[in-house]
Each structure stands twice: as C-alpha cells, then as structure tokens.
PDB file of C-alpha atoms in Angstrom:
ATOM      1  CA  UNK M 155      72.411 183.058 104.505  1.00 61.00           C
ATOM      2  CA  UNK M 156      75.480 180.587 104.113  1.00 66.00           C
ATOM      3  CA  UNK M 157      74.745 177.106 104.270  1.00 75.00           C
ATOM      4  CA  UNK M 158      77.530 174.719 104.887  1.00 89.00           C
ATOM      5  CA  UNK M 159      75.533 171.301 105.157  1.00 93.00           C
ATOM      6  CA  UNK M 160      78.236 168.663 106.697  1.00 95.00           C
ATOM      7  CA  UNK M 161      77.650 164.780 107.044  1.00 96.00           C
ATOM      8  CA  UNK M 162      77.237 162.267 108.365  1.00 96.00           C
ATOM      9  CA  UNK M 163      76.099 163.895 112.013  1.00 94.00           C
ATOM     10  CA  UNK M 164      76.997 161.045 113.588  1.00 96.00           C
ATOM     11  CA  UNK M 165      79.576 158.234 113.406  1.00 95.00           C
ATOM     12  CA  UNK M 166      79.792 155.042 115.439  1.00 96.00           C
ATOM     13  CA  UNK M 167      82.932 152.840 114.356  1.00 95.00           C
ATOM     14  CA  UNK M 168      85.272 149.886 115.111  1.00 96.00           C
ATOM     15  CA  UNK M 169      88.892 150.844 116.027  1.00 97.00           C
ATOM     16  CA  UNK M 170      90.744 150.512 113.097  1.00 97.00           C
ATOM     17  CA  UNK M 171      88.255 151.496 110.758  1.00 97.00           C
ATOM     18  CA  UNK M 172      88.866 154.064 108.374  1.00 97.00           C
ATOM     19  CA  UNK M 173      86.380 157.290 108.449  1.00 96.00           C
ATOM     20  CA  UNK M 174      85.221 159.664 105.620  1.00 97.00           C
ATOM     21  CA  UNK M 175      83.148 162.867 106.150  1.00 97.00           C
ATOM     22  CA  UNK M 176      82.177 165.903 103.685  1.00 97.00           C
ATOM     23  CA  UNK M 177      81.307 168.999 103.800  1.00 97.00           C
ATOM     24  CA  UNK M 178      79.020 170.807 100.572  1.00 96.00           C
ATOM     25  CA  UNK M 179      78.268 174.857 100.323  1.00 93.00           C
ATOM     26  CA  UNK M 180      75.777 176.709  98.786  1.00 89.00           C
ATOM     27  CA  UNK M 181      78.939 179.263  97.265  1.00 88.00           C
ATOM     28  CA  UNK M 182      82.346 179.449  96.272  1.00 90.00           C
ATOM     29  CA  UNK M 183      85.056 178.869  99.036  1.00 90.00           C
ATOM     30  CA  UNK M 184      88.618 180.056  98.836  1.00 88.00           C
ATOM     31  CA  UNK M 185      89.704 178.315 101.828  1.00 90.00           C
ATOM     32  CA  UNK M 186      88.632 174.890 103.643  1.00 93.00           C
ATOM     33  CA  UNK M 187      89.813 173.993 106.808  1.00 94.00           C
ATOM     34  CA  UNK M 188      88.657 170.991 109.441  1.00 96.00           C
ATOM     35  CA  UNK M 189      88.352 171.354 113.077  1.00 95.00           C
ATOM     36  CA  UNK M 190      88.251 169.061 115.978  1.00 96.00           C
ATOM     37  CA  UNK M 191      86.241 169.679 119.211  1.00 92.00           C
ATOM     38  CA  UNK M 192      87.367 167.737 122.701  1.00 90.00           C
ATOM     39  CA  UNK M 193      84.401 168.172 125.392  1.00 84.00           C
ATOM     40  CA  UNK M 194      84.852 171.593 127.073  1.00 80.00           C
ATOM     41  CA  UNK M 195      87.744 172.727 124.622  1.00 85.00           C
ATOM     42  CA  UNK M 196      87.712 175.122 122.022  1.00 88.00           C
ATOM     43  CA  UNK M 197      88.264 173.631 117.979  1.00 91.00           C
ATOM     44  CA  UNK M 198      92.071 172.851 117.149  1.00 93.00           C
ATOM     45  CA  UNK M 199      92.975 172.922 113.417  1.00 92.00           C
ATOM     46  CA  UNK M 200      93.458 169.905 111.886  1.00 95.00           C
ATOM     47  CA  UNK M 201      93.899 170.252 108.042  1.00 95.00           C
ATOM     48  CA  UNK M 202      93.835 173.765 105.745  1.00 92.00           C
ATOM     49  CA  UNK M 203      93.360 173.607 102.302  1.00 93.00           C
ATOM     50  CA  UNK M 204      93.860 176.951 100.397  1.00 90.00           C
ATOM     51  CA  UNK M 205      93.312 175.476  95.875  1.00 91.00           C
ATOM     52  CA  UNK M 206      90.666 173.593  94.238  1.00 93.00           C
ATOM     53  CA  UNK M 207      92.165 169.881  93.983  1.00 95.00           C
ATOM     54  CA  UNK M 208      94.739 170.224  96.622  1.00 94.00           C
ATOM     55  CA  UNK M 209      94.694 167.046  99.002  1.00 97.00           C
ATOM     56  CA  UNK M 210      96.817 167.194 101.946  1.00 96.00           C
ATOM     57  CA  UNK M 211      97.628 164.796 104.722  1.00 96.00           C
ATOM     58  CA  UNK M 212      98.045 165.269 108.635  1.00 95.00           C
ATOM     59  CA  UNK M 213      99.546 161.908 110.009  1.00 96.00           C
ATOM     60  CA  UNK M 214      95.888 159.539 109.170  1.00 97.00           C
ATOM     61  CA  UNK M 215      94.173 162.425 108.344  1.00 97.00           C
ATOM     62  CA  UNK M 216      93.559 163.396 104.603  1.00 98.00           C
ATOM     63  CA  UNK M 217      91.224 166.105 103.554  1.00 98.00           C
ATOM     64  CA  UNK M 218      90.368 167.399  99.866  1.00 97.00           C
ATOM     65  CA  UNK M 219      89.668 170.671  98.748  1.00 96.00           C
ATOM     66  CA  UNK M 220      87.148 169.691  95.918  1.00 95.00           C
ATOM     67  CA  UNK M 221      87.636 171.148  92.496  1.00 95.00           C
ATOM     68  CA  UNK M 222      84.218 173.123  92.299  1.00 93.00           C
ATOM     69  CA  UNK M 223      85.052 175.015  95.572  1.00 92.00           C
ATOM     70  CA  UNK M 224      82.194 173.692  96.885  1.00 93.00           C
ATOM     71  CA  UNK M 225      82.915 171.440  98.886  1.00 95.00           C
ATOM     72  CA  UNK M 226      85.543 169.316 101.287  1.00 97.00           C
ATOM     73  CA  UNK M 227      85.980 165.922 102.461  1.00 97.00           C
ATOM     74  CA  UNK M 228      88.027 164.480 105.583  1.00 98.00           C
ATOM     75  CA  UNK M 229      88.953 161.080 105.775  1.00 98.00           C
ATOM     76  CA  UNK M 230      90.760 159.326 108.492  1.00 97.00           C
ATOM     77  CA  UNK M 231      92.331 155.876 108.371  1.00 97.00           C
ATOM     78  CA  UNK M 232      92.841 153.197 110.617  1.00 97.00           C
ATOM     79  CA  UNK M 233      91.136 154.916 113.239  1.00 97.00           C
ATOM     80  CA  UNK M 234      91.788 154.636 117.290  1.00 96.00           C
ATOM     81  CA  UNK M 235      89.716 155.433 120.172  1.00 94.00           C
ATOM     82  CA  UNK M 236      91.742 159.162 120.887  1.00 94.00           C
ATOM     83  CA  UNK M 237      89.939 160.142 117.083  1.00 96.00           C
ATOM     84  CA  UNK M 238      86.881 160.401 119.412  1.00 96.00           C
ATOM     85  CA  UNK M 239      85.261 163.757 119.328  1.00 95.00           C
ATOM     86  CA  UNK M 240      83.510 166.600 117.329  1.00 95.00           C
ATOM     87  CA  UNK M 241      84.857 167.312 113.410  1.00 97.00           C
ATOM     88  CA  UNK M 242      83.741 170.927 111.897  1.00 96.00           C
ATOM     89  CA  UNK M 243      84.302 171.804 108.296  1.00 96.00           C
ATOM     90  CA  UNK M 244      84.851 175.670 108.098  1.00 94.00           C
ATOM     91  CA  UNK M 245      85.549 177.519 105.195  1.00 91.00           C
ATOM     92  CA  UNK M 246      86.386 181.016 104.092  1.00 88.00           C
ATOM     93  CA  UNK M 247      84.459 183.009 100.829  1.00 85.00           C
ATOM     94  CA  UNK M 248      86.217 184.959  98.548  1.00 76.00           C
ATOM     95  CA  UNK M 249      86.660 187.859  99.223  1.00 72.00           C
ATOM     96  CA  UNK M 250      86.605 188.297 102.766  1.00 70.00           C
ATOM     97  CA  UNK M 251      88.407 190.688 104.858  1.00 64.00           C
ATOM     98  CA  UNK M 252      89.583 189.408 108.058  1.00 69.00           C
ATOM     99  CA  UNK M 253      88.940 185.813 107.286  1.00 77.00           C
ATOM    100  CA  UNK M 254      85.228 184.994 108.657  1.00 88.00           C
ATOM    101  CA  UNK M 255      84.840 181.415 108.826  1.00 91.00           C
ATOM    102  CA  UNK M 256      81.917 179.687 108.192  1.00 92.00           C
ATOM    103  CA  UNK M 257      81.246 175.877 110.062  1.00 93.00           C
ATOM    104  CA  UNK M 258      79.347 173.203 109.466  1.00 94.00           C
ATOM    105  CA  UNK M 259      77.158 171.289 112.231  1.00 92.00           C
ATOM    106  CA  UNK M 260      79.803 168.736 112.743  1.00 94.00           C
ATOM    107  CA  UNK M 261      80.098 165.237 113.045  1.00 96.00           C
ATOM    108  CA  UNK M 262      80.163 162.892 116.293  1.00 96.00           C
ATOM    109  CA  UNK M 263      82.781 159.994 116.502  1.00 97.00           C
ATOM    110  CA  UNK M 264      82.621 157.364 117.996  1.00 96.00           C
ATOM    111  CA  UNK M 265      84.973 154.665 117.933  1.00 95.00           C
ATOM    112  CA  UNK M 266      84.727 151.313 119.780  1.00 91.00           C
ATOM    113  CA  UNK M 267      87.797 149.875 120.892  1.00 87.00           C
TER     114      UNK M 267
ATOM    115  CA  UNK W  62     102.655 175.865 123.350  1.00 72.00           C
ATOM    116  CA  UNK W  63     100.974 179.450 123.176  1.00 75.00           C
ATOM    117  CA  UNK W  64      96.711 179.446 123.730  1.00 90.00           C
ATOM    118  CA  UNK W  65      94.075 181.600 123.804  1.00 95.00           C
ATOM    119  CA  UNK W  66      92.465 181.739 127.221  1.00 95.00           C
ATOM    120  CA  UNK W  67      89.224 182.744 127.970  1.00 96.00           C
ATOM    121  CA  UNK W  68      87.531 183.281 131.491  1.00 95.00           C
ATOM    122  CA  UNK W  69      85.568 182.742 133.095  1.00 95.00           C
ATOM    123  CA  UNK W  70      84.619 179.098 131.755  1.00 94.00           C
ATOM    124  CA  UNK W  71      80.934 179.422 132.726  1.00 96.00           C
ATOM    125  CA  UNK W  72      79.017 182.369 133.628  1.00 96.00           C
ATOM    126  CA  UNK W  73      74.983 182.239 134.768  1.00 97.00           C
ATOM    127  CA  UNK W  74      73.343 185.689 134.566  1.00 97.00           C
ATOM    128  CA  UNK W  75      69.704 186.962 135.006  1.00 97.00           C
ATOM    129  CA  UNK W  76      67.738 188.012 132.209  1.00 97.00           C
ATOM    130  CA  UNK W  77      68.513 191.876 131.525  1.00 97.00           C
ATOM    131  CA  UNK W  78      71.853 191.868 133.135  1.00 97.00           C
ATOM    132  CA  UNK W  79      74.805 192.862 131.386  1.00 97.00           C
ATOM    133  CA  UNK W  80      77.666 190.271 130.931  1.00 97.00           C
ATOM    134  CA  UNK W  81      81.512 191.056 129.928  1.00 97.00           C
ATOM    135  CA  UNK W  82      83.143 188.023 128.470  1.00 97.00           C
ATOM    136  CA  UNK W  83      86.994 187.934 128.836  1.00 97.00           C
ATOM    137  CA  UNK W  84      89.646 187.219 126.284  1.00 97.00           C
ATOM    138  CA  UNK W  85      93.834 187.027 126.236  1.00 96.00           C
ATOM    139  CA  UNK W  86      94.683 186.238 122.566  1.00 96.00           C
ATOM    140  CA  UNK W  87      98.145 184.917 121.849  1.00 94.00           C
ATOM    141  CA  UNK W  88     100.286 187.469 122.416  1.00 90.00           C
ATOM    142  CA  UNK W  89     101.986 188.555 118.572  1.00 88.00           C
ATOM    143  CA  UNK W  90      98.325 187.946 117.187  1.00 91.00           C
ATOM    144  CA  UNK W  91      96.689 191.343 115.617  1.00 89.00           C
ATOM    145  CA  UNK W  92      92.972 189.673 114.639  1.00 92.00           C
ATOM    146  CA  UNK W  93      90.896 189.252 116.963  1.00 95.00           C
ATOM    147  CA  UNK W  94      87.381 187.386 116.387  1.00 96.00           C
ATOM    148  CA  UNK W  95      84.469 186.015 118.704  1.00 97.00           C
ATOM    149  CA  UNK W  96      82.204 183.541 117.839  1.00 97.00           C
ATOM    150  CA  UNK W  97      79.642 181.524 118.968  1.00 96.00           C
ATOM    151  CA  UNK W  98      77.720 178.150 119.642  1.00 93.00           C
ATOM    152  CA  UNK W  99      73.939 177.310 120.101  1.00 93.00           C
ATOM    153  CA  UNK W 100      74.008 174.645 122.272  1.00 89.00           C
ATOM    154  CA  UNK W 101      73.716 171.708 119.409  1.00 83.00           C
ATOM    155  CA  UNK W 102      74.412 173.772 116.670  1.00 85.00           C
ATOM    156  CA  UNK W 103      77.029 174.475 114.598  1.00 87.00           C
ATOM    157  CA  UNK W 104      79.898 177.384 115.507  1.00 92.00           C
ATOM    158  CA  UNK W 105      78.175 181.275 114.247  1.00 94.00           C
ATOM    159  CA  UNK W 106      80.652 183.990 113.293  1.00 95.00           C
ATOM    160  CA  UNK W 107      79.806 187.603 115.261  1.00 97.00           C
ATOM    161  CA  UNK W 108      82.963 189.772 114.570  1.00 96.00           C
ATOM    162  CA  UNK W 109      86.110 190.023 113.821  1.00 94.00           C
ATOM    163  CA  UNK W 110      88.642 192.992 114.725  1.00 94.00           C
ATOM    164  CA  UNK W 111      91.716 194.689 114.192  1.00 91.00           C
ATOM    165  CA  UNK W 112      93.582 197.785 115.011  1.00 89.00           C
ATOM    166  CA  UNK W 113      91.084 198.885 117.511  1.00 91.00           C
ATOM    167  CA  UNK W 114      88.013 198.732 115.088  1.00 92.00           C
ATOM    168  CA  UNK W 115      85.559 196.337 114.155  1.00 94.00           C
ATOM    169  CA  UNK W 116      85.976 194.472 110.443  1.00 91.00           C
ATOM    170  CA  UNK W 117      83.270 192.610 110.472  1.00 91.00           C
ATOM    171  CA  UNK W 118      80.238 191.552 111.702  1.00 93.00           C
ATOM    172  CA  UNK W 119      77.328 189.596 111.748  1.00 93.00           C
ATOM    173  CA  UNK W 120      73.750 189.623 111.655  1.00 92.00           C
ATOM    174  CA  UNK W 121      73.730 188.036 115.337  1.00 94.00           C
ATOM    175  CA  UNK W 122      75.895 191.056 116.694  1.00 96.00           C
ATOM    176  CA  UNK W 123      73.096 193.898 117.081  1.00 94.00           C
ATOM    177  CA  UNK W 124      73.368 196.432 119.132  1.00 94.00           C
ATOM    178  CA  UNK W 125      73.665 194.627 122.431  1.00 96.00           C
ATOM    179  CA  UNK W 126      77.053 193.169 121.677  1.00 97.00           C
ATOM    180  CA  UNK W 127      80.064 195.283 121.876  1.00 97.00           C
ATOM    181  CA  UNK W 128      83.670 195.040 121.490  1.00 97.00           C
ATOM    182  CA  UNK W 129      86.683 196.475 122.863  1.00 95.00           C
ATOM    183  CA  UNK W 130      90.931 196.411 123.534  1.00 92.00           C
ATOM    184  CA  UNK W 131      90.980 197.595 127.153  1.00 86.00           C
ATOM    185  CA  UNK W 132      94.445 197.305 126.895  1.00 87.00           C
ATOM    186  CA  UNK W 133      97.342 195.391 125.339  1.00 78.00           C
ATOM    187  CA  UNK W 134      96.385 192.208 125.991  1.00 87.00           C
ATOM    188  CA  UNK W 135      92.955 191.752 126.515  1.00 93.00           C
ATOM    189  CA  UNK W 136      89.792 191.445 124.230  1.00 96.00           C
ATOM    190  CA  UNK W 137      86.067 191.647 125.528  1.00 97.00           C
ATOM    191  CA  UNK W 138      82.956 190.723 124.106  1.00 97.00           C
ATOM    192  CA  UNK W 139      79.917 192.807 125.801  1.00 97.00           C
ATOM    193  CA  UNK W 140      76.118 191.904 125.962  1.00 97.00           C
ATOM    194  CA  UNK W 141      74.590 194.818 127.415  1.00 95.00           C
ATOM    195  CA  UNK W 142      70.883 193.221 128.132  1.00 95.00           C
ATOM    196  CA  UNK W 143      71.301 189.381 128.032  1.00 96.00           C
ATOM    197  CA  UNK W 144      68.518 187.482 126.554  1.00 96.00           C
ATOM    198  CA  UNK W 145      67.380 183.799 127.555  1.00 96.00           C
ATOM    199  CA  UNK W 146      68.478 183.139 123.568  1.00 95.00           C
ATOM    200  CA  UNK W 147      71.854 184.364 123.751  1.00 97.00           C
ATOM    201  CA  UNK W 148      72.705 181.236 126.340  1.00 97.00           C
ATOM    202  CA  UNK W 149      75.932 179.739 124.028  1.00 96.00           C
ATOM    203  CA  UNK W 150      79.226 178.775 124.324  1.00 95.00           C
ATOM    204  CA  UNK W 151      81.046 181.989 123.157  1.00 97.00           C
ATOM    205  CA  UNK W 152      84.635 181.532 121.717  1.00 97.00           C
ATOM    206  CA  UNK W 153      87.341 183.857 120.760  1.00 97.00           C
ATOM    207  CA  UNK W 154      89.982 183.399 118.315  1.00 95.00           C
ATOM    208  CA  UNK W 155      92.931 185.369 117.478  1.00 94.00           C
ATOM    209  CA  UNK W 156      95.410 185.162 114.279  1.00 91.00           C
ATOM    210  CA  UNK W 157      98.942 186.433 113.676  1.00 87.00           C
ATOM    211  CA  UNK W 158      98.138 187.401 109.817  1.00 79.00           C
ATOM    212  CA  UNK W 159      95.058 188.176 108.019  1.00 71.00           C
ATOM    213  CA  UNK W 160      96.457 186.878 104.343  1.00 67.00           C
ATOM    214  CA  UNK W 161      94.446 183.881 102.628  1.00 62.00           C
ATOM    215  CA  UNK W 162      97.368 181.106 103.225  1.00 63.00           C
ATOM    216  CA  UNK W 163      98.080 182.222 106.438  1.00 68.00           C
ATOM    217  CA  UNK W 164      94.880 183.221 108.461  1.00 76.00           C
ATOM    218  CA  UNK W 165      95.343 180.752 110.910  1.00 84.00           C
ATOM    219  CA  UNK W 166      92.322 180.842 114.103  1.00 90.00           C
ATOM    220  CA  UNK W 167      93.570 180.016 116.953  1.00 91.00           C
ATOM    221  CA  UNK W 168      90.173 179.326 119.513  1.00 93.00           C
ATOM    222  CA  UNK W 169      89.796 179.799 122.817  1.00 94.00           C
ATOM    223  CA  UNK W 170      88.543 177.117 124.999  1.00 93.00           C
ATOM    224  CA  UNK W 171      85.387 179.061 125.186  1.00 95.00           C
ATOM    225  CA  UNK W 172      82.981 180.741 128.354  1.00 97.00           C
ATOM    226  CA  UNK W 173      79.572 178.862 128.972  1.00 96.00           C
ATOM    227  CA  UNK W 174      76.564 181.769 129.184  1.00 97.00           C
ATOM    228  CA  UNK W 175      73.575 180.829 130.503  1.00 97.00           C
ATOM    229  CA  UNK W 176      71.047 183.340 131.137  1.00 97.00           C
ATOM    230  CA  UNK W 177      68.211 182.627 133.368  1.00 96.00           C
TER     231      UNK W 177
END
C-alpha cells in the first residue's frame, strides 16, 4: 500500500526556535498539504501545495512541495508555545477522483516557553 | 466560521452491535469523505462520496461499513457488526469542489468508538 513515512515523530523545542519537518512517499504526489491536530479536534489545513518546487508561506509557516513529487517539508520559525500540537503531511496521487488523501503518522510539538 | 460537526463525540458499544456515526458537512459542500484514526496511528482514508454514490473506497471499508444521505444535510457512516479493532477516532470531511487546486477537506472534529 501507500507509504507516506513523516519525521521526526517527536519534537521538543525552546520558544523561539525555528522547526523543520518532512514528509517522503513511496509514489508520485500531485498535491501536498499539512495539517494540524489540537487534542480532541479534527486536522485544520495549514499549507497546500499543488507544483513540484512551489514554496509557499502561511504567517511562520513555510512548506515545500519538493521537485521529485516525492516528498514535502514544513518549517516553522521562531516558534511559540500555541505551535504546540500534532502536524500531518497528506498528499493526493495523480489521478484520483474525489481527492483521497493520504497522511503521514505525524509529528508531536512541543515547545517550552 | 462554517464547520463540520460530528456527534456524538464518543460512543462505547458492545462487540456485535451496530453503530451509526453522524455527520453535518458544511452546508454548499457536495464531497463527502470519512476517515479514520487508530489510536496512535496515522489518519486512514475509507470513502469518499458524491451525488448519492460512493467514489471511492478503501480496503478498510468491507462490507460492514456503509454509507448514506438520509437527507439534505446529513451524512452517516454505518458499522453493522462492530469489532474490538474498529475502536478509532472516525472523522468526516466535506469539500465544496472536487478539482486538484481546489479540493479543500474540511474535518470534522471527529466521534471516539470504542467497542468493548
């Protein structure tokens, strides 16, 4: 099956910090997109990247769609204790229909104030 | 802002019962899509739907797991005969368009299952 291997698992960080993460897949994606999970809420979009290359920027956040379609990266910079929380890559393959997303396992934050 | 809203937020069934799980996408949204989350693991893709029929689905949704637009504003996800292993945090989603650029999912804030 798909496998959309996402690291690190786990983060533990200084406020202020800045914070990378990547995603890799075993195929081609045509879309990458990052999620983040609060406890006992559903994921919110963050970032969607539709073309190999394309970088984009949400406030801190900056994410790369990489140019083999393979994979992603998230970084976010000078980070503050609300960045706290659960980050899923999820990305779309070619030629899908109704847009079935595949995530990653995500990746804990923790920042330290 | 406009959600997706799922109820209930945690639901404990017996082993062999059936469960209905209970979705109201946003309300100019035409996909619908549930999916869900091992406890620990990462976030599994069951279906998606549109115009009353299923598009897609996934290895996970057998013949237990139905689907279905009771109406015009709800969307239900069905176990017939719950299993210890479907225990999960089950999400639905909903988008306005299905194009590439614009397939934005919207999630739920998702029902707790656990089956006893």
């Amino acid at each position: 099956g798909q496998q959309l291997n996402q690291s690190p698992q786990s983060m533990f960080i200084q406020e202020g910090e800045d914070v990378s993460m990547n995603c890799t897949s075993s195929s081609i994606f045509n879309t990458w997109l990052w999620y983040k999970q609060d406890p006992g809420e559903g994921p919110v979009l963050l970032i969607a990247l539709y073309k190999a290359g394309e970088l984009t920027s949400n406030g801190r956040l900056t994410a790369q769609f990489g140019i083999t379609r393979k994979d992603s990266f998230l970084n976010i910079s000078a980070s503050i204790p609300s960045d706290v929380g659960i980050y899923f890559c999820a990305g779309r393959r070619e030629g899908s229909t109704l847009g079935r997303l595949y995530f990653g396992r995500g990746t804990q934050l923790t920042v330290w104030p | 802002e406009p959600e997706v809203t799922q109820t209930p937020s945690h639901q404990v069934t017996q082993m062999g019962q059936e469960v209905i799980l209970r979705c109201v996408p946003i309300s100019n949204h035409l996909y619908f899509y549930w999916y869900r989350q091992i406890l620990g693991q990462k976030v599994e893709f069951l279906v998606s739907f549109y115009n009353n029929e299923i598009s897609e689905k996934s290895e996970i949704f057998d013949d237990q797991f139905s689907v279905e637009r009771p109406d015009g504003s709800n969307f239900t996800l069905k176990i017939r005969s719950t299993k210890l292993e479907d225990s999960a945090m089950y999400f639905c989603a909903s988008s306005e368009f299905a194009g590439l650029a614009k397939n934005i999912q919207y999630f739920g804030a998702g029902t707790r299952l656990s089956v006893l």
